[in-house]
Each structure stands twice: as structure tokens, then as C-alpha cells.
Coordinates of C-alpha atoms and ligand atoms in Angstrom, one line a residue:
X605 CA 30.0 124.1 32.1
X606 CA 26.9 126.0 30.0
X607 CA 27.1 129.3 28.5
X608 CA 25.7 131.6 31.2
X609 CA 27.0 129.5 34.6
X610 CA 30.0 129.6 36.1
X611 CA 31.5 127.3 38.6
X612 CA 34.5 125.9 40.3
X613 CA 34.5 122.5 42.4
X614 CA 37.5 122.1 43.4
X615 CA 38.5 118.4 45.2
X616 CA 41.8 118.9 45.6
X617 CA 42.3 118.7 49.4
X618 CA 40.6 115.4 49.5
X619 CA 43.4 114.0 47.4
X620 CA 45.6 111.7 49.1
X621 CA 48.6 113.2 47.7
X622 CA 47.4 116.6 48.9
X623 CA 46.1 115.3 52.2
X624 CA 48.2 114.3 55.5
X625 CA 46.6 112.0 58.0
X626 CA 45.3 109.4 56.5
X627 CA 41.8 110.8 55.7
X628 CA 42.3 111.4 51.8
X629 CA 41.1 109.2 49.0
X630 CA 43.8 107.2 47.0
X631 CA 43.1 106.5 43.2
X632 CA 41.8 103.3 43.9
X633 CA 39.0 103.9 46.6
X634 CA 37.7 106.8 44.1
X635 CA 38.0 104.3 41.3
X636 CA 35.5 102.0 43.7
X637 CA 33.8 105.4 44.4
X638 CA 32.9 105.8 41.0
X639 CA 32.1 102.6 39.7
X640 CA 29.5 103.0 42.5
X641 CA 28.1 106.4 41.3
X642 CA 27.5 105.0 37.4
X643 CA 25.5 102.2 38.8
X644 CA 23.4 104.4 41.1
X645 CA 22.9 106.4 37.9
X646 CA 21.8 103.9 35.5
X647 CA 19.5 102.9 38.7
X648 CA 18.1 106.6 38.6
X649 CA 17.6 106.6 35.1
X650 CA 16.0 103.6 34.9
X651 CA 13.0 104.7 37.8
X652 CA 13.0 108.6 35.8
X653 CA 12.3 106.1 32.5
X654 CA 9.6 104.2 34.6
X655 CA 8.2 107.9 36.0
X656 CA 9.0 107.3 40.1
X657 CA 11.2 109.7 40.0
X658 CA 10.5 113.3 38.6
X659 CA 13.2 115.8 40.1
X660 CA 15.2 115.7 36.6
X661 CA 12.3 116.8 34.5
X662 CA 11.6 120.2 36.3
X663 CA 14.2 122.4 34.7
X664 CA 12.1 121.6 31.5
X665 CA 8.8 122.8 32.7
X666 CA 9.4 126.1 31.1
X667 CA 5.6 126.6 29.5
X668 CA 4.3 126.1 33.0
X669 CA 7.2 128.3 34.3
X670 CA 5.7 131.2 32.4
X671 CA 2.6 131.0 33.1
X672 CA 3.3 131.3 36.6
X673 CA 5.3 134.0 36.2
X674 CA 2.2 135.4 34.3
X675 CA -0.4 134.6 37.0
X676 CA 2.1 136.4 39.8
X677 CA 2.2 139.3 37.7
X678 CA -1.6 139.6 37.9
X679 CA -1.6 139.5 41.2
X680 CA 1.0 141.7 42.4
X681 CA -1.3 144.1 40.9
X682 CA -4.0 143.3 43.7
X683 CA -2.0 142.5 46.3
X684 CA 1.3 143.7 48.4
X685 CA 2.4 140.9 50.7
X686 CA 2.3 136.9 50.0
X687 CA 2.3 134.5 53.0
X688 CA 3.5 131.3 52.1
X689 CA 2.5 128.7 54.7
X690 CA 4.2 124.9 54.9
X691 CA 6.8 123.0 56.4
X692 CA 9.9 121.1 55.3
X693 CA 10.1 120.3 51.8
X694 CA 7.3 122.9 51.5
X695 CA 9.4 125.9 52.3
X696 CA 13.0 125.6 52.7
X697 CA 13.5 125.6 49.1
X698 CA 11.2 129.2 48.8
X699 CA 13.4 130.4 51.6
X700 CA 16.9 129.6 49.7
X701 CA 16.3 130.7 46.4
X702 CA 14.6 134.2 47.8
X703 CA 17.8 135.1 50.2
X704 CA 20.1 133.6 47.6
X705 CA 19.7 136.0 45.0
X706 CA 19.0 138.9 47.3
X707 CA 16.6 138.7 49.4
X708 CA 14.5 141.5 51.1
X709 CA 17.4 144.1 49.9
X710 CA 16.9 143.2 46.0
X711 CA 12.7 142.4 46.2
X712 CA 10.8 143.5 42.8
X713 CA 7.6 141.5 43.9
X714 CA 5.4 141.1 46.9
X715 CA 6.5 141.2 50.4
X716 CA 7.4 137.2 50.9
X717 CA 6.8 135.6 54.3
X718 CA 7.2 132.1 55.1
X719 CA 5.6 130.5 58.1
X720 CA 7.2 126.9 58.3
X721 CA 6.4 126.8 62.6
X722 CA 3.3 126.2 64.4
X723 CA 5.1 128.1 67.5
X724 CA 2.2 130.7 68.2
X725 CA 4.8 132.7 69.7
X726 CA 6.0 133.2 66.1
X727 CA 3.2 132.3 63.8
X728 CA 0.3 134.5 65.4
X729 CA 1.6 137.5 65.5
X730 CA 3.5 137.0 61.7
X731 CA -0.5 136.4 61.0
X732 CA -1.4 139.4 62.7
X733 CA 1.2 141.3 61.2
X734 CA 0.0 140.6 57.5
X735 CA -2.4 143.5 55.7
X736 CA -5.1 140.4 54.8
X737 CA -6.9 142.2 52.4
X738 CA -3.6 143.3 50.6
X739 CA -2.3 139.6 51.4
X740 CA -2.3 136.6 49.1
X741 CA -1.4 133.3 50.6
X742 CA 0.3 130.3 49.0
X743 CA -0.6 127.2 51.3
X744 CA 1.6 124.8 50.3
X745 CA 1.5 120.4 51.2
X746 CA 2.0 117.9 48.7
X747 CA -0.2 115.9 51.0
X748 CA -2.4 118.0 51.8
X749 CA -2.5 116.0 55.6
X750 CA 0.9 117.8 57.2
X751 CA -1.0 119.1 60.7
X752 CA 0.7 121.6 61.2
X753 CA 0.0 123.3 57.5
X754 CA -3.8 122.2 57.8
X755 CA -3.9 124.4 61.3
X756 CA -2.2 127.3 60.1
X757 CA -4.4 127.2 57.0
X758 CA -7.6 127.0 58.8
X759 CA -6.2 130.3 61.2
X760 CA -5.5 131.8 57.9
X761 CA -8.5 131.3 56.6
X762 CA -10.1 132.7 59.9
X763 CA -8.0 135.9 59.6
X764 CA -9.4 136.8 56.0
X765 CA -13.2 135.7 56.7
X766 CA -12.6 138.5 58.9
X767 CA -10.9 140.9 57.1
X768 CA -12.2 140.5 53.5
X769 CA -15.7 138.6 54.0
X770 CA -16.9 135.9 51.1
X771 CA -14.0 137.1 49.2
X772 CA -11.6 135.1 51.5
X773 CA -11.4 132.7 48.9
X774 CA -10.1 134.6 46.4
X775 CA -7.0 135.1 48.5
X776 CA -6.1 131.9 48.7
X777 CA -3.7 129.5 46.4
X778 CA -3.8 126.2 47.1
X779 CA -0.5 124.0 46.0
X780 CA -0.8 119.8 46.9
X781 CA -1.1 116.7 44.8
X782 CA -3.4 116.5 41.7
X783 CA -5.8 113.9 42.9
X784 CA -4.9 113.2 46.7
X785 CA -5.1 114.8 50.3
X786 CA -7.2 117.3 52.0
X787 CA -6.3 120.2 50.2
X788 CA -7.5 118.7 47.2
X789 CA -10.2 118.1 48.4
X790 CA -11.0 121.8 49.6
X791 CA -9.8 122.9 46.3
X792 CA -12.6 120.5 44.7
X793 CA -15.1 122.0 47.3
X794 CA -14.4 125.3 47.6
X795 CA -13.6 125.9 43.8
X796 CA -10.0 127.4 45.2
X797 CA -7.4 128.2 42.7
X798 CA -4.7 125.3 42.9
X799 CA -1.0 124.7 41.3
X800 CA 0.1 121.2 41.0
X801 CA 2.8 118.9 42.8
X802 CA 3.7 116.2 40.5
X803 CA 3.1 113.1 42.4
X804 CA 6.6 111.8 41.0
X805 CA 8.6 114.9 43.2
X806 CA 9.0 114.7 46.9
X807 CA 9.0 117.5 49.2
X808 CA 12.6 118.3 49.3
X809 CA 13.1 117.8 45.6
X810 CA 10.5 120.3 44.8
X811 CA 11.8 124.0 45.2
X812 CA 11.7 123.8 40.8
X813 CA 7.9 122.7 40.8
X814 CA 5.1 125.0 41.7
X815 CA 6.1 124.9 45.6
X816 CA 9.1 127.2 44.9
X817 CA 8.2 128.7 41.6
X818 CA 4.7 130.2 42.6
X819 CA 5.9 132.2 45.5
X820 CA 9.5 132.9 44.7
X821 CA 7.5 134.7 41.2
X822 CA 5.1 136.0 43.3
X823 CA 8.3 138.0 45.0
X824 CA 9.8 139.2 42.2
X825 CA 12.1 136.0 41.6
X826 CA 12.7 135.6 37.9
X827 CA 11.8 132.0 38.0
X828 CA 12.2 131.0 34.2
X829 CA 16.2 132.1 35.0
X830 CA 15.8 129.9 37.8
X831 CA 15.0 126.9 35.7
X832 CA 17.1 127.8 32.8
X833 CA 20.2 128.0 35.0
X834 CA 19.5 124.0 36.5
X835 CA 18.6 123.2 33.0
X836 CA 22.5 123.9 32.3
X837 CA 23.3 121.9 35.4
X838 CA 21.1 118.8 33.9
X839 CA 22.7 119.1 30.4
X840 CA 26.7 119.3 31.7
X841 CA 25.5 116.2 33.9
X842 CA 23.9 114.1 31.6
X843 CA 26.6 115.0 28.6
X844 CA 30.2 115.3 30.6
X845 CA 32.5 112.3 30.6
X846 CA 34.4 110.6 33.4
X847 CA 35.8 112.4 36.0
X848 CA 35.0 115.7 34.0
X849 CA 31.3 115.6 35.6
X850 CA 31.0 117.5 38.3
X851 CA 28.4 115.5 39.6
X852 CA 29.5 112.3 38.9
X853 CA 32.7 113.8 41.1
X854 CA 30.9 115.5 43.9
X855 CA 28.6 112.3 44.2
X856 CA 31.6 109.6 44.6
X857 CA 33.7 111.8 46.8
X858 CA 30.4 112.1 49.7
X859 CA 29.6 108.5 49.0
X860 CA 33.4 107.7 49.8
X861 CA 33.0 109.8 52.8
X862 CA 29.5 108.0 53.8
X863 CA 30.5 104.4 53.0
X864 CA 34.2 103.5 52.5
X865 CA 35.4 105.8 55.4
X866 CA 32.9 107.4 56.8
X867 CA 32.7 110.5 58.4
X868 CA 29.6 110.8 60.5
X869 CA 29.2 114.7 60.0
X870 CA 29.1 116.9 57.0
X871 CA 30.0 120.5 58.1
X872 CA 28.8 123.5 55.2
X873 CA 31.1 126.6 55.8
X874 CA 29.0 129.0 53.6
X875 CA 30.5 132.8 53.1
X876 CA 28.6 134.7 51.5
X877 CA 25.1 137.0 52.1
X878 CA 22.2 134.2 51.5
X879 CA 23.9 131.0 51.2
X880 CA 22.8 130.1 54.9
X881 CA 19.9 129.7 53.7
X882 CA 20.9 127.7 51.2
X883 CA 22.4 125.6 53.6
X884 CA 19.8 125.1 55.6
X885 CA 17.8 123.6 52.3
X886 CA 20.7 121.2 51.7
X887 CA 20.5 120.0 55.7
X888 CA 17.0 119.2 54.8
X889 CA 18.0 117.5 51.3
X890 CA 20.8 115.4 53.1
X891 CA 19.3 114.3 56.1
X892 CA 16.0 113.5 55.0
X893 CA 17.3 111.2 52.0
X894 CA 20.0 109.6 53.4
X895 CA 19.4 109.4 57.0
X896 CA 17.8 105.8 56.6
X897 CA 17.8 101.6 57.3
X898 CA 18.2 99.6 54.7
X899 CA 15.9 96.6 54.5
X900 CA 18.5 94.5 56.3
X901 CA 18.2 96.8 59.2
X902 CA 21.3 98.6 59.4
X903 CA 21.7 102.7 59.4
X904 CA 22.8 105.2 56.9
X905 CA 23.8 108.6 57.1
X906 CA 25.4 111.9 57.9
X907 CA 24.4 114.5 59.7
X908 CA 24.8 117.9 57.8
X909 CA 25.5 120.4 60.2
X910 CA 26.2 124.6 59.2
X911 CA 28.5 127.3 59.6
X912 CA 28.2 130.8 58.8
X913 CA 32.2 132.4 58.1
X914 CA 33.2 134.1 59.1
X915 CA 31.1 134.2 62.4
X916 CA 31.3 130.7 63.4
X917 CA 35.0 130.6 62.8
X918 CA 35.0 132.1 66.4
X919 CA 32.8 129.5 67.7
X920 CA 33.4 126.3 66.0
X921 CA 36.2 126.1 63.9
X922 CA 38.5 125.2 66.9
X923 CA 36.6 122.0 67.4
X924 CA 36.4 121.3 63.1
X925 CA 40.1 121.4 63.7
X926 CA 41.4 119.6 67.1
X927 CA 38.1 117.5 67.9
X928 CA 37.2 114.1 66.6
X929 CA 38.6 113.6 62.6
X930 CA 35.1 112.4 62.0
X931 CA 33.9 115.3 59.8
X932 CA 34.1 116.1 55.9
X933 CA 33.6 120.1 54.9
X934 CA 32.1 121.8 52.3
X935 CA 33.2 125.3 51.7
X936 CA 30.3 127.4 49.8
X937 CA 30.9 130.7 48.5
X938 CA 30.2 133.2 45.8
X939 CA 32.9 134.0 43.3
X940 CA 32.0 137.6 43.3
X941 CA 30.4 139.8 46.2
X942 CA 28.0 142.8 45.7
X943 CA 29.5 145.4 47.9
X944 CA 32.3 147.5 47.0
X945 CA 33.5 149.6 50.2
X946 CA 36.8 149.4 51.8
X947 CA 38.3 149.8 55.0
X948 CA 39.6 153.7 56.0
X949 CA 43.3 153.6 57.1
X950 CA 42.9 154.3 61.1
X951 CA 46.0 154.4 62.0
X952 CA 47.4 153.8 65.6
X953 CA 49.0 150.4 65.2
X954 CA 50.4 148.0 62.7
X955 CA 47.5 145.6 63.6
X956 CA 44.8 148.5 62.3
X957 CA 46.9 150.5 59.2
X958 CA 47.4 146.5 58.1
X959 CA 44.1 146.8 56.6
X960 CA 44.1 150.5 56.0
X961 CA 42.9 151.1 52.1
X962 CA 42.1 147.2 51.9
X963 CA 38.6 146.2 50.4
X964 CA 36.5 144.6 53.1
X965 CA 36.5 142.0 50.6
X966 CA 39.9 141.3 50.6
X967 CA 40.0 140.4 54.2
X968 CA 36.7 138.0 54.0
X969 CA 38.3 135.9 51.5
X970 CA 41.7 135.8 53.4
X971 CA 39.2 134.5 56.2
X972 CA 38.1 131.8 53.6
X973 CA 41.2 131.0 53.1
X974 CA 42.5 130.9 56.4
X975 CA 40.0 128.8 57.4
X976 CA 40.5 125.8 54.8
X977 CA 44.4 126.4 55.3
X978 CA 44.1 125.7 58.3
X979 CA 41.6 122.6 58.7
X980 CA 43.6 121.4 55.6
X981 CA 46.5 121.8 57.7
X982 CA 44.7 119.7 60.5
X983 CA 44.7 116.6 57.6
X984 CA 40.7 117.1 57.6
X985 CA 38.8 116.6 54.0
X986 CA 37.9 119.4 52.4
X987 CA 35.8 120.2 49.1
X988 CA 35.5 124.2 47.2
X989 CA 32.3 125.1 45.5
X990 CA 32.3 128.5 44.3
X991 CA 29.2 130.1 42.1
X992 CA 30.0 132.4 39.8
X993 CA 27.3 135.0 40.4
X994 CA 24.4 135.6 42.9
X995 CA 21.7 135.3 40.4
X996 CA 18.8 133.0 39.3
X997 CA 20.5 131.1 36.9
X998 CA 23.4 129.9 39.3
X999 CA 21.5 129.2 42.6
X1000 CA 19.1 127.2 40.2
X1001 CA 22.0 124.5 39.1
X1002 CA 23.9 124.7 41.7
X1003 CA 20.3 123.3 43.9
X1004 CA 20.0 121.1 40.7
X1005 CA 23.4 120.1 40.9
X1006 CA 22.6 118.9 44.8
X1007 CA 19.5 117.5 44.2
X1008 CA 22.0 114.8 41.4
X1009 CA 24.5 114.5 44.1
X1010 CA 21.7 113.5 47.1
X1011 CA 20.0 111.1 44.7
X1012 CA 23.4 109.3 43.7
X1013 CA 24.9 109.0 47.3
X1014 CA 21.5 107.6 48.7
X1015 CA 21.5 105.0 45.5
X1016 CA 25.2 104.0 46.2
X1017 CA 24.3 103.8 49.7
X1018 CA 21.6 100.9 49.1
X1019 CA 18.3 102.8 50.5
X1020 CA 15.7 104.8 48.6
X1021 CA 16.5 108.9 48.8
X1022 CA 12.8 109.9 48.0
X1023 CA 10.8 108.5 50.4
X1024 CA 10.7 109.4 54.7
X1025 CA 9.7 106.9 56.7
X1026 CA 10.4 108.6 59.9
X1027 CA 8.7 112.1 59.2
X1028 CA 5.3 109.8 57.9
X1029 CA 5.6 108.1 61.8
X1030 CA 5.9 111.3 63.0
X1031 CA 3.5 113.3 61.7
X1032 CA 0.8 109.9 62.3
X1033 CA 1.4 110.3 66.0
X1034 CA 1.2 114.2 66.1
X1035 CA -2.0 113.7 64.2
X1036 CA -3.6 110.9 66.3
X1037 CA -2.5 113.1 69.8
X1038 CA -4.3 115.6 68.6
X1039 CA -7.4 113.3 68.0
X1040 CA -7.5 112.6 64.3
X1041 CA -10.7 110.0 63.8
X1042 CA -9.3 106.2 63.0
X1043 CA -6.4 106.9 64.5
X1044 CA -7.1 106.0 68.4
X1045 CA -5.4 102.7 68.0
X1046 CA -2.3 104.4 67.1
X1047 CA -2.9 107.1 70.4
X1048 CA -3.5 104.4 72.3
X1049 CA -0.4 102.4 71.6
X1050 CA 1.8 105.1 72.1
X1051 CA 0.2 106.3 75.2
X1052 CA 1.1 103.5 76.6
X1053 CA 4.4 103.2 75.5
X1054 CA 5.4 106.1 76.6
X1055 CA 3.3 106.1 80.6
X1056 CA 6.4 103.8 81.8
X1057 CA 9.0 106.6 81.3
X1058 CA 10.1 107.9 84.7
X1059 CA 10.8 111.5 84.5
X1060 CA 13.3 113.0 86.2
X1061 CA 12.3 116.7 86.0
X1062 CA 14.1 119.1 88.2
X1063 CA 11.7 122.3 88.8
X1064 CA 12.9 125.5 90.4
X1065 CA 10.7 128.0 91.8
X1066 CA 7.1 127.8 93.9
X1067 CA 6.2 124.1 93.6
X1068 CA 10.2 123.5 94.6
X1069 CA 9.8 122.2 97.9
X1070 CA 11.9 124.9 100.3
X1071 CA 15.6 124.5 101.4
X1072 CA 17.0 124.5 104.2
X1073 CA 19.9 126.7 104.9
X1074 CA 23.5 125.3 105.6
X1075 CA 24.5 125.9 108.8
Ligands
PA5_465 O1 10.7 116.4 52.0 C1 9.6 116.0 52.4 O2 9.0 115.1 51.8 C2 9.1 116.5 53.7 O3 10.0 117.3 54.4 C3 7.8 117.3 53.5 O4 8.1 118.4 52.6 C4 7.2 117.9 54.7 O5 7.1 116.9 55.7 C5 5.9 118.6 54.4 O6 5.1 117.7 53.8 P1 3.8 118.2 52.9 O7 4.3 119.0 51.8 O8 3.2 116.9 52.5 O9 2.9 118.9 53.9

């Protein structure tokens, strides 16, 4: 691995020698595995050469990674808060990177807030709650047509006519495609100050671009680490042999697990302060590119589901290890912690003075490894990723290193990981409901589809019709 990263990816306990049960991979299905992987790689390489596909490049934007880091600087001296509004692709990599390396508890920047809802339970008052004229706000769509971005943007722009007058604009940031989309457009019209998406980068493969970089700097995120660190992940990828690549590895044990026997569920145990977060990026990353038909109709994918340790060892590990065997796990965690303390000897019983004069530490990584010992035990496939430290340069490869793994896997799975059919429908229906012009056809169509469901809705309370008591 590069100078300044550190990690360990350990495969072991999906070995078949290591793995009772049946569900481990023998040397021959990995071969098969692999032989997959280096195809789907020359594949990638071949549309990065043509310029489809842009993801690898964005550890190298250093130049632009500066002057971003420049431009927040600037304005931290205006401003104390930055609202970043968006959805998906948009924001979940902001979120990740900012509670990955600290969070709230370790901020040197702006105040960062991330409105990724349209629920006006939650995004009015988190408007409300912004100082506007000490607020900066980072509207973020590489399509500049998401709805639900466009309405919170116009609100936004609402809240800081009123509190700042004509200078509204200067309070704004615009992030979106170079040439298309609404939001180019207002950034034409209005003369608004605008970062670029490159048009080769989709949503979820974009937290390296502008879309992460601009905010995350704006907060006091030391984004040039950020892309030196996945710039170390690229090189040990594109220069490490065989089954020495991490990626290479990674990507042909999930594509045995999604293709040769698959397991319809990937489970993330993260512990460790941040990497939920994290984890809910990758659920967007995994679902979103694999989740897909092929063009002879049939399905792909996995659903990625989360678990916090050791919390959700008390709440879903007893199903991880006696439900259905149709799960593989991925246990995330930091090689070092932060905190120090340790736990006072209280006495009373064996059960308490047990952990008298312990580290709390040393009790969260029994838990860790507790937890695999005993889902290992259970025959259940299991991969390690530990990072080495909670810092820029590791959260940046290790998303890097994801981003590689998601792109192989969708290649070796036969369907295109970049593009989402299924969001696009979506958001054309949501837009056309809501009355979008040229789309009545679409309204229509759906309306109609959908006035032949019966409902069966149960309703309690004063429209129930009154019961009659037993005698
Ligand atoms: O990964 C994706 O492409 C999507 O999740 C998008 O990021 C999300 O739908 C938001 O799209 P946009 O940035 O165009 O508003």
C-alpha cells in the first residue's frame, strides 16, 4: 500500500478451507472470479480511454482541489454556517467524508448542514434555523432538474431575499453540469457563482469532484489530503499484481457472492464513530449501480443493508447468524480509536471487576471480534477492512477503493454501473404529478394506471364507523 495509508483486507473467512458450510469459495471459483474482474477492467479502461467514465481521474484534480480550498477560505471569512442542499449522489458523499474524519466534534470550518429531504417537517425548520445572512449555500444537482433540490433552492432563495435583500445572490453557489440543466441555466441568468460536475462522473461517483470537495472545504475538511489519500488507492490499484491488489481481490470475492453463489444481501457491520455514515454512502454506491436488468431482461443485485456494532449486535445479529444463509458481511472498522478512557474497577461481582482497569477499547474490539467469531462460527462469509487512521487521506482511498470495487462487480455482472434508470422514471413521474409542462402525457398515463388499485385502508378514529359492543 502507499506511503501515508494504511490498510488491512483481510479474506480469510471466505476461504473454503477456513469456512464450514458450504458457503466459502474454493480455488477454482475465485480463479473464475478473477478472470471475470481483469476483463471488467480492461472494459473500464477502455470507456476511461474513450472519456465515459471519469471517477478514476478525480484524485488527480489537485490544481482545482486547491483552488477550492482557496475560495472556502475566503468565505469562511464572511460567513459562519454552509447549507448544502441535494439529494442522493449529491450529498451522501459530503455527509461521509465530514463524520468520517470527525465530524461536528473536530470542525475547523463553517457550520455544515445537509438538507437531502423535502419532508418540511425536517427541511423548514433546518431553513429556519440557519443565520441567512451569515449562511452560504452550496446547491448541489448534476442535472440541475432533481425536484426536490429545485424546490428547496427556490425556498432558499426566498429565505435570503428576505434576509439579505439584492445581495441574495451572493450567497449562493451553484454546483451542476457545465452546459446542461436548470441550474445552468440560472447560473447563465443570474451571473451566480458555479463549480463544475464533469459530465463523465455520476452522482454517486462524485463525492471527489466539486459536489464533495466544495462543501466538505468549506467545513474545515482538508480536501487536497482527501484526494491525495485515493490518489494512493488509484496507484496500488493500477500497479499491484495478481491477487496482491486489493481491489482486484475485494471486486472478485462480491462478484462471486453476486453471480456464482449469490447471496441476495450484503450486511456492513461498521464499528467505529463516523463510519455509519460511510455506510450509508456505500448503500447508495451498491444499490444504485448494481441493482439493474440486463438487456436480456433479467435482474441483478444485492441489497446492502447496515449495522452499527456494537448496537445492532443486540438487535440483529441473532438473525445474521440463525436466519436464512443468504447474506455476505463486511466488517468496517478503524485500526486505531481516538478516545483513551478506561473502565473504573466497581467491584461487587466477577461480572463488573472483569472489566475493572480495562480500556473501553479493549472491550469494543472483543465485541468485534465476538461478533465475526461467532457468524464465522455460523459458516456465514465474512470479509475485514480495517483503515489505519481516521483522517483525510484514509477515508479518501478507502471511498476510492469502493468506487473500483462497484465499477468492477457491475462490469462482471453484465449491466452498466453509471447510469439509473429507475431513479430517471422516478423522478419523471414526481415531476409530471407535480405538473411539469410537456409532461401531461406521462401524468396521464400513470393516473390511470394506478385509479384501478383497490385500497384496502384500515382507518381508526372519527370517520371509523362505530362498534358495537360484545355482549
Ligand atoms: O447517483 C446518482 O446519480 C443519483 O443518486 C443522483 O445523485 C441523485 O438522484 C441526484 O441527482 P442530481 O444530482 O442530478 O440532482
Amino acid at each position: 500500500m502507499g506511503d501515508g495509508i494504511r490498510f488491512r483486507f483481510d479474506f480469510s473467512l471466505v476461504g473454503e478451507s477456513n469456512l464450514h458450510g458450504g458457503d466459502g469459495i474454493g480455488a477454482p471459483a475465485f480463479r473464475a472470479a478473477m478472470w471475470k474482474v481483469d476483463k471488467a477492467v480492461q472494459e473500464i479502461e477502455k470507456k476511461h480511454e474513450r472519456g465515459e467514465v471519469g471517477f478514476p481521474d478525480l484524485p488527480f484534480l489537485v490544481k482545482e482541489a486547491r483552488a477550492i480550498a482557496r475560495d472556502a477560505s475566503a468565505l469562511s471569512k464572511e460567513y459562519t454556517h454552509i447549507l448544502v442542499l441535494g439529494i442522493g449522489g449529491s450529498a451522501l458523499g459530503t455527509r461521509a467524508v465530514y463524520e468520517a474524519v470527525g465530524g461536528e466534534a473536530a470542525r475547523r470550518g463553517m457550520k455544515l448542514s445537509v438538507a437531502d429531504n423535502v419532508d418540511p417537517d425536517e427541511f423548514i425548520p433546518l431553513l429556519r434555523a440557519h443565520p441567512m445572512k451569515r449562511t452560504v449555500v452550496a446547491a448541489i444537482s448534476k442535472s440541475g432538474g432533481t425536484a426536490e433540490t429545485n424546490a428547496q433552492l427556490s425556498m432558499t432563495i426566498a429565505a435570503l431575499k428576505k434576509a439579505v435583500g439584492p445581495q441574495w445572490k451572493e450567497h449562493l453557489i451553484l454546483i451542476t453540469d457545465p452546459v446542461k440543466g436548470v441550474f445552468r441555466r440560472m447560473v447563465v441568468a443570474e451571473g451566480l457563482k458555479s463549480y463544475l460536475v464533469p459530465p463523465n462522473v455520476g452522482g454517486r461517483f462524485s463525492v471527489l469532484s466539486p459536489v464533495g470537495l466544495v462543501p466538505l472545504a468549506a467545513a474545515g475538511v482538508r480536501v487536497e489530503r482527501l484526494l491525495s489519500g485515493a490518489a494512493q488507492m488509484e496507484s496500488v490499484f493500477l500497479h499491484t499484481k495478481g491477487t496482491d491488489n486489493p481491489v482486484r481481490f475485494a471486486a472478485a470475492v462480491y462478484t462471486h457472492y453476486l453471480l456464482q453463489n449469490p447471496k441476495h444481501i450484503q450486511v456492513w457491520f461498521t464499528y467505529g464513530a463516523g463510519l455509519s455514515r460511510v455506510a450509508e454512502w456505500w448503500q447508495q454506491l451498491w444499490a444504485e449501480s448494481l441493482g439493474k436488468k440486463r438487456k436480456d431482461g433479467t435482474s441483478v443485485g444485492q441489497t446492502p443493508a447496515r449495522a452499527v456494532g456494537v448496537t445492532d449486535q443486540h438487535s440483529q445479529a441473532q438473525l445474521y447468524q440463525d436466519g436464512p444463509s443468504d447474506k455476505v458481511f463486511t466488517f468496517v472498522r478503524w485500526m486505531k480509536g481516538r478516545e483513551r478512557g478506561s473502565v473504573p474497577d466497581a467491584g461487587f461481582a466477577p461480572a463488573m471487576t472483569m472489566l475493572g482497569g480495562r480500556p473501553l477499547r479493549d472491550l469494543f474490539d472483543a465485541e468485534f471480534e465476538g461478533t465475526i467469531g461467532a457468524l464465522w462460527s455460523a459458516g456465514r462469509p465474512i470479509v475485514r477492512m480495517e483503515i489505519g487512521e481516521r483522517n483525510e487521506e484514509h477515508v479518501g482511498a478507502f471511498l476510492h477503493f469502493w468506487e473500483w470495487v462497484t465499477a468492477i462487480v457491475g462490469e462482471c455482472a453484465g449491466i452498466d454501473p453509471f447510469d439509473q434508470p429507475g431513479v430517471e422514471e422516478g423522478k419523471k413521474i414526481a415531476r409530471a404529478l407535480m405538473g411539469e409542462k410537456g409532461s401531461e402525457k406521462r401524468r396521464q398515463a400513470f393516473e390511470e394506471r394506478v385509479a384501478g388499485i383497490r385500497r384496502a385502508e384500515i382507518r381508526i378514529g372519527e370517520d371509523a364507523p362505530a362498534r358495537k359492543r360484545r355482549r
